[in-house]
């Protein structure tokens, strides 16, 4: 802990590996000290947010709730012209996704519950495209159940149509990592979103949908072992274009 709390200390991989191994033996005060350090702002911004993943790895649901409540109160540095609440939403969302990625395979499965609750909160936690790209790169490190829960939480967000369309497409890109039930959920949400948005406005939008976002190649890659699902997705895209 003295090494982690040294002035100017940044991400130190060996220390984080050691933290993974010993965090469950910390006292309540030591645990809270590290949570506060992880979310403490310095002149260089938030330097220790990478502590949260290791802290959560061996945490109980109660401990995870403490971390989530601390995230709820997180204040990010502001610059001229910034809207404070939007900056805080962005920062909370980024740290939340980072913690989920860095957690690995936690000792207690219910540790995800407080985090999933926050992940679905559009008003308090922003989810940006680069965060989803990070999630995509690291999702194979997560337990199967966690992948499904993350998918469900993201699809449950109540943002605008653009945000929900982006989230649905990112979950489509993750189909090969999801269970069959979660795959069905992504399909249902995507179908409902297409129906909500109505007919595509022009040929350019039709080409974007079929050639870029949901091409046959992407559908094949997303569902390599499920020909029935590939047929269903292709039919959905074709019917959306023809509507």
PDB file of C-alpha atoms in Angstrom:
ATOM      1  CA  UNK A   1       0.000   0.000   0.000  1.00  0.00           C
ATOM      2  CA  UNK A   2       2.882   2.374   0.678  1.00  0.00           C
ATOM      3  CA  UNK A   3       4.102   1.806  -2.884  1.00  0.00           C
ATOM      4  CA  UNK A   4       0.651   2.413  -4.364  1.00  0.00           C
ATOM      5  CA  UNK A   5       0.155   5.587  -2.358  1.00  0.00           C
ATOM      6  CA  UNK A   6       3.568   7.062  -3.253  1.00  0.00           C
ATOM      7  CA  UNK A   7       3.322  10.530  -4.739  1.00  0.00           C
ATOM      8  CA  UNK A   8       3.173  10.448  -8.497  1.00  0.00           C
ATOM      9  CA  UNK A   9       2.813   6.674  -8.699  1.00  0.00           C
ATOM     10  CA  UNK A  10       1.029   5.650 -11.876  1.00  0.00           C
ATOM     11  CA  UNK A  11      -0.218   2.266 -13.080  1.00  0.00           C
ATOM     12  CA  UNK A  12       2.248  -0.333 -11.761  1.00  0.00           C
ATOM     13  CA  UNK A  13       1.490  -3.776 -13.141  1.00  0.00           C
ATOM     14  CA  UNK A  14       3.431  -5.811 -10.508  1.00  0.00           C
ATOM     15  CA  UNK A  15       1.681  -3.933  -7.704  1.00  0.00           C
ATOM     16  CA  UNK A  16      -1.704  -4.562  -9.300  1.00  0.00           C
ATOM     17  CA  UNK A  17      -0.995  -8.299  -9.594  1.00  0.00           C
ATOM     18  CA  UNK A  18      -0.071  -8.357  -5.907  1.00  0.00           C
ATOM     19  CA  UNK A  19      -3.195  -6.376  -5.076  1.00  0.00           C
ATOM     20  CA  UNK A  20      -5.346  -9.003  -6.838  1.00  0.00           C
ATOM     21  CA  UNK A  21      -3.802 -11.658  -4.576  1.00  0.00           C
ATOM     22  CA  UNK A  22      -4.088  -9.959  -1.203  1.00  0.00           C
ATOM     23  CA  UNK A  23      -7.080  -7.596  -1.353  1.00  0.00           C
ATOM     24  CA  UNK A  24      -9.414 -10.011   0.462  1.00  0.00           C
ATOM     25  CA  UNK A  25      -7.129  -9.836   3.503  1.00  0.00           C
ATOM     26  CA  UNK A  26      -7.321  -6.054   3.856  1.00  0.00           C
ATOM     27  CA  UNK A  27      -9.141  -4.456   6.744  1.00  0.00           C
ATOM     28  CA  UNK A  28     -12.236  -2.372   6.147  1.00  0.00           C
ATOM     29  CA  UNK A  29     -10.181   0.824   6.588  1.00  0.00           C
ATOM     30  CA  UNK A  30      -7.515  -0.351   4.130  1.00  0.00           C
ATOM     31  CA  UNK A  31     -10.146  -1.251   1.561  1.00  0.00           C
ATOM     32  CA  UNK A  32     -11.863   2.132   1.869  1.00  0.00           C
ATOM     33  CA  UNK A  33      -8.499   3.890   1.671  1.00  0.00           C
ATOM     34  CA  UNK A  34      -7.752   2.238  -1.671  1.00  0.00           C
ATOM     35  CA  UNK A  35     -11.233   2.982  -3.050  1.00  0.00           C
ATOM     36  CA  UNK A  36     -10.772   6.634  -2.117  1.00  0.00           C
ATOM     37  CA  UNK A  37      -7.315   6.637  -3.739  1.00  0.00           C
ATOM     38  CA  UNK A  38      -8.707   5.120  -6.936  1.00  0.00           C
ATOM     39  CA  UNK A  39     -11.206   7.961  -7.316  1.00  0.00           C
ATOM     40  CA  UNK A  40      -9.040  10.792  -6.001  1.00  0.00           C
ATOM     41  CA  UNK A  41      -8.302  13.574  -8.442  1.00  0.00           C
ATOM     42  CA  UNK A  42      -4.753  14.923  -8.693  1.00  0.00           C
ATOM     43  CA  UNK A  43      -3.269  17.632 -10.892  1.00  0.00           C
ATOM     44  CA  UNK A  44      -2.812  14.986 -13.582  1.00  0.00           C
ATOM     45  CA  UNK A  45      -6.392  13.721 -13.299  1.00  0.00           C
ATOM     46  CA  UNK A  46      -7.388  10.298 -12.011  1.00  0.00           C
ATOM     47  CA  UNK A  47      -4.158   8.284 -11.810  1.00  0.00           C
ATOM     48  CA  UNK A  48      -5.258   5.234  -9.812  1.00  0.00           C
ATOM     49  CA  UNK A  49      -8.554   4.125 -11.338  1.00  0.00           C
ATOM     50  CA  UNK A  50      -6.804   0.885 -12.324  1.00  0.00           C
ATOM     51  CA  UNK A  51      -7.020  -0.120  -8.651  1.00  0.00           C
ATOM     52  CA  UNK A  52     -10.774  -0.719  -8.908  1.00  0.00           C
ATOM     53  CA  UNK A  53     -10.595  -3.911 -10.994  1.00  0.00           C
ATOM     54  CA  UNK A  54      -8.256  -5.704  -8.565  1.00  0.00           C
ATOM     55  CA  UNK A  55     -10.283  -4.439  -5.609  1.00  0.00           C
ATOM     56  CA  UNK A  56     -13.469  -5.869  -7.118  1.00  0.00           C
ATOM     57  CA  UNK A  57     -11.845  -9.189  -8.028  1.00  0.00           C
ATOM     58  CA  UNK A  58     -12.053 -10.544  -4.475  1.00  0.00           C
ATOM     59  CA  UNK A  59     -14.778  -8.256  -3.157  1.00  0.00           C
ATOM     60  CA  UNK A  60     -18.187  -9.191  -1.830  1.00  0.00           C
ATOM     61  CA  UNK A  61     -21.374  -7.657  -3.187  1.00  0.00           C
ATOM     62  CA  UNK A  62     -21.397  -5.359  -0.146  1.00  0.00           C
ATOM     63  CA  UNK A  63     -17.906  -4.089  -0.988  1.00  0.00           C
ATOM     64  CA  UNK A  64     -18.880  -3.661  -4.638  1.00  0.00           C
ATOM     65  CA  UNK A  65     -21.851  -1.548  -3.550  1.00  0.00           C
ATOM     66  CA  UNK A  66     -19.480   0.702  -1.608  1.00  0.00           C
ATOM     67  CA  UNK A  67     -17.357   1.151  -4.715  1.00  0.00           C
ATOM     68  CA  UNK A  68     -20.435   1.824  -6.844  1.00  0.00           C
ATOM     69  CA  UNK A  69     -21.676   4.455  -4.383  1.00  0.00           C
ATOM     70  CA  UNK A  70     -18.272   6.124  -4.503  1.00  0.00           C
ATOM     71  CA  UNK A  71     -18.519   6.145  -8.314  1.00  0.00           C
ATOM     72  CA  UNK A  72     -21.937   7.808  -8.043  1.00  0.00           C
ATOM     73  CA  UNK A  73     -20.255  10.777  -6.310  1.00  0.00           C
ATOM     74  CA  UNK A  74     -17.245  10.974  -8.629  1.00  0.00           C
ATOM     75  CA  UNK A  75     -16.286  14.506  -9.720  1.00  0.00           C
ATOM     76  CA  UNK A  76     -14.052  14.942 -12.750  1.00  0.00           C
ATOM     77  CA  UNK A  77     -11.748  17.904 -13.507  1.00  0.00           C
ATOM     78  CA  UNK A  78     -13.437  20.707 -15.406  1.00  0.00           C
ATOM     79  CA  UNK A  79     -12.075  22.999 -18.099  1.00  0.00           C
ATOM     80  CA  UNK A  80     -13.434  26.236 -19.534  1.00  0.00           C
ATOM     81  CA  UNK A  81     -16.769  25.679 -21.217  1.00  0.00           C
ATOM     82  CA  UNK A  82     -17.344  22.201 -19.801  1.00  0.00           C
ATOM     83  CA  UNK A  83     -20.794  21.175 -18.606  1.00  0.00           C
ATOM     84  CA  UNK A  84     -20.066  19.672 -15.167  1.00  0.00           C
ATOM     85  CA  UNK A  85     -22.688  16.931 -15.186  1.00  0.00           C
ATOM     86  CA  UNK A  86     -21.751  15.718 -18.680  1.00  0.00           C
ATOM     87  CA  UNK A  87     -18.073  15.598 -17.729  1.00  0.00           C
ATOM     88  CA  UNK A  88     -18.950  13.590 -14.636  1.00  0.00           C
ATOM     89  CA  UNK A  89     -21.174  11.228 -16.637  1.00  0.00           C
ATOM     90  CA  UNK A  90     -18.330  10.612 -19.082  1.00  0.00           C
ATOM     91  CA  UNK A  91     -15.810  10.014 -16.295  1.00  0.00           C
ATOM     92  CA  UNK A  92     -18.096   7.675 -14.349  1.00  0.00           C
ATOM     93  CA  UNK A  93     -18.888   5.648 -17.447  1.00  0.00           C
ATOM     94  CA  UNK A  94     -15.235   5.325 -18.424  1.00  0.00           C
ATOM     95  CA  UNK A  95     -14.137   4.220 -14.942  1.00  0.00           C
ATOM     96  CA  UNK A  96     -17.039   1.789 -14.667  1.00  0.00           C
ATOM     97  CA  UNK A  97     -16.180   0.077 -17.963  1.00  0.00           C
ATOM     98  CA  UNK A  98     -12.484   0.004 -17.017  1.00  0.00           C
ATOM     99  CA  UNK A  99     -13.318  -1.641 -13.682  1.00  0.00           C
ATOM    100  CA  UNK A 100     -15.427  -4.298 -15.416  1.00  0.00           C
ATOM    101  CA  UNK A 101     -12.598  -5.034 -17.854  1.00  0.00           C
ATOM    102  CA  UNK A 102      -9.873  -5.135 -15.182  1.00  0.00           C
ATOM    103  CA  UNK A 103     -11.838  -7.244 -12.706  1.00  0.00           C
ATOM    104  CA  UNK A 104     -11.093 -10.507 -14.489  1.00  0.00           C
ATOM    105  CA  UNK A 105     -12.919 -13.493 -13.000  1.00  0.00           C
ATOM    106  CA  UNK A 106     -14.153 -12.415  -9.553  1.00  0.00           C
ATOM    107  CA  UNK A 107     -14.339 -14.689  -6.560  1.00  0.00           C
ATOM    108  CA  UNK A 108     -18.002 -13.820  -5.918  1.00  0.00           C
ATOM    109  CA  UNK A 109     -20.371 -13.727  -8.906  1.00  0.00           C
ATOM    110  CA  UNK A 110     -22.822 -11.299  -7.290  1.00  0.00           C
ATOM    111  CA  UNK A 111     -20.140  -8.621  -7.212  1.00  0.00           C
ATOM    112  CA  UNK A 112     -21.430  -7.588 -10.650  1.00  0.00           C
ATOM    113  CA  UNK A 113     -24.905  -6.632  -9.439  1.00  0.00           C
ATOM    114  CA  UNK A 114     -24.186  -3.067  -8.222  1.00  0.00           C
ATOM    115  CA  UNK A 115     -22.107  -2.425 -11.340  1.00  0.00           C
ATOM    116  CA  UNK A 116     -24.813  -3.654 -13.705  1.00  0.00           C
ATOM    117  CA  UNK A 117     -27.296  -1.358 -12.009  1.00  0.00           C
ATOM    118  CA  UNK A 118     -25.019   1.614 -12.768  1.00  0.00           C
ATOM    119  CA  UNK A 119     -24.274   0.445 -16.299  1.00  0.00           C
ATOM    120  CA  UNK A 120     -27.984   0.728 -17.135  1.00  0.00           C
ATOM    121  CA  UNK A 121     -28.241   4.293 -15.749  1.00  0.00           C
ATOM    122  CA  UNK A 122     -28.175   6.568 -18.782  1.00  0.00           C
ATOM    123  CA  UNK A 123     -28.672   9.715 -16.704  1.00  0.00           C
ATOM    124  CA  UNK A 124     -25.616   9.147 -14.498  1.00  0.00           C
ATOM    125  CA  UNK A 125     -23.176   7.062 -16.558  1.00  0.00           C
ATOM    126  CA  UNK A 126     -22.278   7.885 -20.178  1.00  0.00           C
ATOM    127  CA  UNK A 127     -21.116   5.077 -22.471  1.00  0.00           C
ATOM    128  CA  UNK A 128     -18.977   6.335 -25.362  1.00  0.00           C
ATOM    129  CA  UNK A 129     -17.941   4.434 -28.518  1.00  0.00           C
ATOM    130  CA  UNK A 130     -14.294   4.139 -27.438  1.00  0.00           C
ATOM    131  CA  UNK A 131     -15.422   2.514 -24.165  1.00  0.00           C
ATOM    132  CA  UNK A 132     -17.356  -0.098 -26.135  1.00  0.00           C
ATOM    133  CA  UNK A 133     -14.295  -0.741 -28.287  1.00  0.00           C
ATOM    134  CA  UNK A 134     -12.258  -1.372 -25.130  1.00  0.00           C
ATOM    135  CA  UNK A 135     -14.952  -3.725 -23.907  1.00  0.00           C
ATOM    136  CA  UNK A 136     -14.923  -5.559 -27.231  1.00  0.00           C
ATOM    137  CA  UNK A 137     -11.147  -6.122 -27.035  1.00  0.00           C
ATOM    138  CA  UNK A 138     -11.272  -7.559 -23.523  1.00  0.00           C
ATOM    139  CA  UNK A 139     -14.633  -9.294 -23.217  1.00  0.00           C
ATOM    140  CA  UNK A 140     -13.111 -12.761 -23.687  1.00  0.00           C
ATOM    141  CA  UNK A 141     -11.438 -12.320 -20.267  1.00  0.00           C
ATOM    142  CA  UNK A 142     -14.810 -12.125 -18.523  1.00  0.00           C
ATOM    143  CA  UNK A 143     -16.985 -14.998 -17.230  1.00  0.00           C
ATOM    144  CA  UNK A 144     -19.819 -16.005 -19.560  1.00  0.00           C
ATOM    145  CA  UNK A 145     -22.509 -14.810 -17.148  1.00  0.00           C
ATOM    146  CA  UNK A 146     -20.852 -11.407 -16.840  1.00  0.00           C
ATOM    147  CA  UNK A 147     -20.824 -10.951 -20.616  1.00  0.00           C
ATOM    148  CA  UNK A 148     -24.547 -11.646 -20.764  1.00  0.00           C
ATOM    149  CA  UNK A 149     -25.281  -9.295 -17.861  1.00  0.00           C
ATOM    150  CA  UNK A 150     -23.233  -6.493 -19.407  1.00  0.00           C
ATOM    151  CA  UNK A 151     -25.062  -6.969 -22.698  1.00  0.00           C
ATOM    152  CA  UNK A 152     -28.476  -6.888 -20.993  1.00  0.00           C
ATOM    153  CA  UNK A 153     -27.575  -3.791 -18.949  1.00  0.00           C
ATOM    154  CA  UNK A 154     -26.346  -1.875 -21.998  1.00  0.00           C
ATOM    155  CA  UNK A 155     -29.423  -2.797 -24.033  1.00  0.00           C
ATOM    156  CA  UNK A 156     -31.625  -1.658 -21.136  1.00  0.00           C
ATOM    157  CA  UNK A 157     -30.338   1.908 -21.243  1.00  0.00           C
ATOM    158  CA  UNK A 158     -32.996   4.497 -22.041  1.00  0.00           C
ATOM    159  CA  UNK A 159     -30.960   7.048 -23.985  1.00  0.00           C
ATOM    160  CA  UNK A 160     -31.864   8.531 -27.343  1.00  0.00           C
ATOM    161  CA  UNK A 161     -32.358   6.516 -30.522  1.00  0.00           C
ATOM    162  CA  UNK A 162     -28.788   7.174 -31.719  1.00  0.00           C
ATOM    163  CA  UNK A 163     -27.255   5.866 -28.506  1.00  0.00           C
ATOM    164  CA  UNK A 164     -29.510   2.804 -28.423  1.00  0.00           C
ATOM    165  CA  UNK A 165     -28.747   2.070 -32.093  1.00  0.00           C
ATOM    166  CA  UNK A 166     -25.019   2.249 -31.381  1.00  0.00           C
ATOM    167  CA  UNK A 167     -25.340  -0.036 -28.357  1.00  0.00           C
ATOM    168  CA  UNK A 168     -27.424  -2.569 -30.270  1.00  0.00           C
ATOM    169  CA  UNK A 169     -24.845  -2.686 -33.046  1.00  0.00           C
ATOM    170  CA  UNK A 170     -21.954  -3.094 -30.600  1.00  0.00           C
ATOM    171  CA  UNK A 171     -23.793  -5.976 -28.934  1.00  0.00           C
ATOM    172  CA  UNK A 172     -24.314  -7.491 -32.391  1.00  0.00           C
ATOM    173  CA  UNK A 173     -20.533  -7.396 -32.829  1.00  0.00           C
ATOM    174  CA  UNK A 174     -20.195  -9.333 -29.549  1.00  0.00           C
ATOM    175  CA  UNK A 175     -22.667 -12.088 -30.472  1.00  0.00           C
ATOM    176  CA  UNK A 176     -19.995 -14.784 -30.715  1.00  0.00           C
ATOM    177  CA  UNK A 177     -19.128 -14.155 -27.028  1.00  0.00           C
ATOM    178  CA  UNK A 178     -22.713 -14.380 -25.751  1.00  0.00           C
ATOM    179  CA  UNK A 179     -25.016 -17.206 -24.762  1.00  0.00           C
ATOM    180  CA  UNK A 180     -27.921 -18.180 -27.027  1.00  0.00           C
ATOM    181  CA  UNK A 181     -30.368 -16.363 -24.713  1.00  0.00           C
ATOM    182  CA  UNK A 182     -28.312 -13.185 -24.858  1.00  0.00           C
ATOM    183  CA  UNK A 183     -28.024 -13.533 -28.637  1.00  0.00           C
ATOM    184  CA  UNK A 184     -31.817 -13.702 -28.830  1.00  0.00           C
ATOM    185  CA  UNK A 185     -32.044 -10.578 -26.665  1.00  0.00           C
ATOM    186  CA  UNK A 186     -29.742  -8.659 -29.026  1.00  0.00           C
ATOM    187  CA  UNK A 187     -31.857  -9.737 -31.988  1.00  0.00           C
ATOM    188  CA  UNK A 188     -35.125  -8.741 -30.289  1.00  0.00           C
ATOM    189  CA  UNK A 189     -33.780  -5.320 -29.259  1.00  0.00           C
ATOM    190  CA  UNK A 190     -32.393  -4.688 -32.750  1.00  0.00           C
ATOM    191  CA  UNK A 191     -35.687  -5.683 -34.397  1.00  0.00           C
ATOM    192  CA  UNK A 192     -37.664  -3.443 -32.033  1.00  0.00           C
ATOM    193  CA  UNK A 193     -35.294  -0.546 -32.699  1.00  0.00           C
ATOM    194  CA  UNK A 194     -35.674  -0.895 -36.470  1.00  0.00           C
ATOM    195  CA  UNK A 195     -39.448  -0.881 -36.060  1.00  0.00           C
ATOM    196  CA  UNK A 196     -39.268   2.194 -33.839  1.00  0.00           C
ATOM    197  CA  UNK A 197     -37.101   4.105 -36.310  1.00  0.00           C
ATOM    198  CA  UNK A 198     -39.369   3.272 -39.232  1.00  0.00           C
ATOM    199  CA  UNK A 199     -38.465   3.064 -42.952  1.00  0.00           C
ATOM    200  CA  UNK A 200     -34.920   3.963 -43.961  1.00  0.00           C
ATOM    201  CA  UNK A 201     -34.799   7.452 -45.502  1.00  0.00           C
ATOM    202  CA  UNK A 202     -32.781   6.787 -48.681  1.00  0.00           C
ATOM    203  CA  UNK A 203     -30.550   4.406 -50.625  1.00  0.00           C
ATOM    204  CA  UNK A 204     -27.465   5.608 -48.776  1.00  0.00           C
ATOM    205  CA  UNK A 205     -28.953   4.503 -45.447  1.00  0.00           C
ATOM    206  CA  UNK A 206     -29.889   1.161 -46.983  1.00  0.00           C
ATOM    207  CA  UNK A 207     -26.332   0.600 -48.239  1.00  0.00           C
ATOM    208  CA  UNK A 208     -24.921   1.588 -44.852  1.00  0.00           C
ATOM    209  CA  UNK A 209     -27.145  -0.929 -43.105  1.00  0.00           C
ATOM    210  CA  UNK A 210     -26.477  -3.864 -45.442  1.00  0.00           C
ATOM    211  CA  UNK A 211     -22.908  -3.249 -46.615  1.00  0.00           C
ATOM    212  CA  UNK A 212     -21.315  -1.755 -43.487  1.00  0.00           C
ATOM    213  CA  UNK A 213     -23.238  -2.309 -40.257  1.00  0.00           C
ATOM    214  CA  UNK A 214     -24.885  -5.691 -40.896  1.00  0.00           C
ATOM    215  CA  UNK A 215     -23.218  -7.175 -43.943  1.00  0.00           C
ATOM    216  CA  UNK A 216     -23.546 -10.890 -44.628  1.00  0.00           C
ATOM    217  CA  UNK A 217     -19.861 -11.310 -43.783  1.00  0.00           C
ATOM    218  CA  UNK A 218     -20.297  -9.641 -40.391  1.00  0.00           C
ATOM    219  CA  UNK A 219     -23.336 -11.792 -39.664  1.00  0.00           C
ATOM    220  CA  UNK A 220     -21.374 -14.911 -40.615  1.00  0.00           C
ATOM    221  CA  UNK A 221     -18.471 -13.866 -38.372  1.00  0.00           C
ATOM    222  CA  UNK A 222     -20.764 -13.034 -35.459  1.00  0.00           C
ATOM    223  CA  UNK A 223     -22.621 -16.363 -35.596  1.00  0.00           C
ATOM    224  CA  UNK A 224     -20.209 -18.935 -37.043  1.00  0.00           C
ATOM    225  CA  UNK A 225     -21.928 -21.950 -35.470  1.00  0.00           C
ATOM    226  CA  UNK A 226     -25.573 -20.881 -35.738  1.00  0.00           C
ATOM    227  CA  UNK A 227     -26.881 -21.036 -39.323  1.00  0.00           C
ATOM    228  CA  UNK A 228     -30.460 -20.618 -38.089  1.00  0.00           C
ATOM    229  CA  UNK A 229     -29.544 -17.332 -36.427  1.00  0.00           C
ATOM    230  CA  UNK A 230     -27.674 -16.130 -39.507  1.00  0.00           C
ATOM    231  CA  UNK A 231     -30.792 -16.707 -41.611  1.00  0.00           C
ATOM    232  CA  UNK A 232     -32.883 -14.810 -39.085  1.00  0.00           C
ATOM    233  CA  UNK A 233     -30.521 -11.813 -39.017  1.00  0.00           C
ATOM    234  CA  UNK A 234     -30.236 -11.639 -42.797  1.00  0.00           C
ATOM    235  CA  UNK A 235     -34.015 -11.770 -43.114  1.00  0.00           C
ATOM    236  CA  UNK A 236     -34.337  -8.938 -40.593  1.00  0.00           C
ATOM    237  CA  UNK A 237     -31.904  -6.719 -42.493  1.00  0.00           C
ATOM    238  CA  UNK A 238     -33.518  -7.496 -45.846  1.00  0.00           C
ATOM    239  CA  UNK A 239     -37.013  -6.785 -44.539  1.00  0.00           C
ATOM    240  CA  UNK A 240     -35.852  -3.522 -42.944  1.00  0.00           C
ATOM    241  CA  UNK A 241     -34.351  -2.390 -46.248  1.00  0.00           C
ATOM    242  CA  UNK A 242     -37.484  -3.373 -48.167  1.00  0.00           C
ATOM    243  CA  UNK A 243     -39.906  -1.688 -45.753  1.00  0.00           C
TER     244      UNK A 243
END
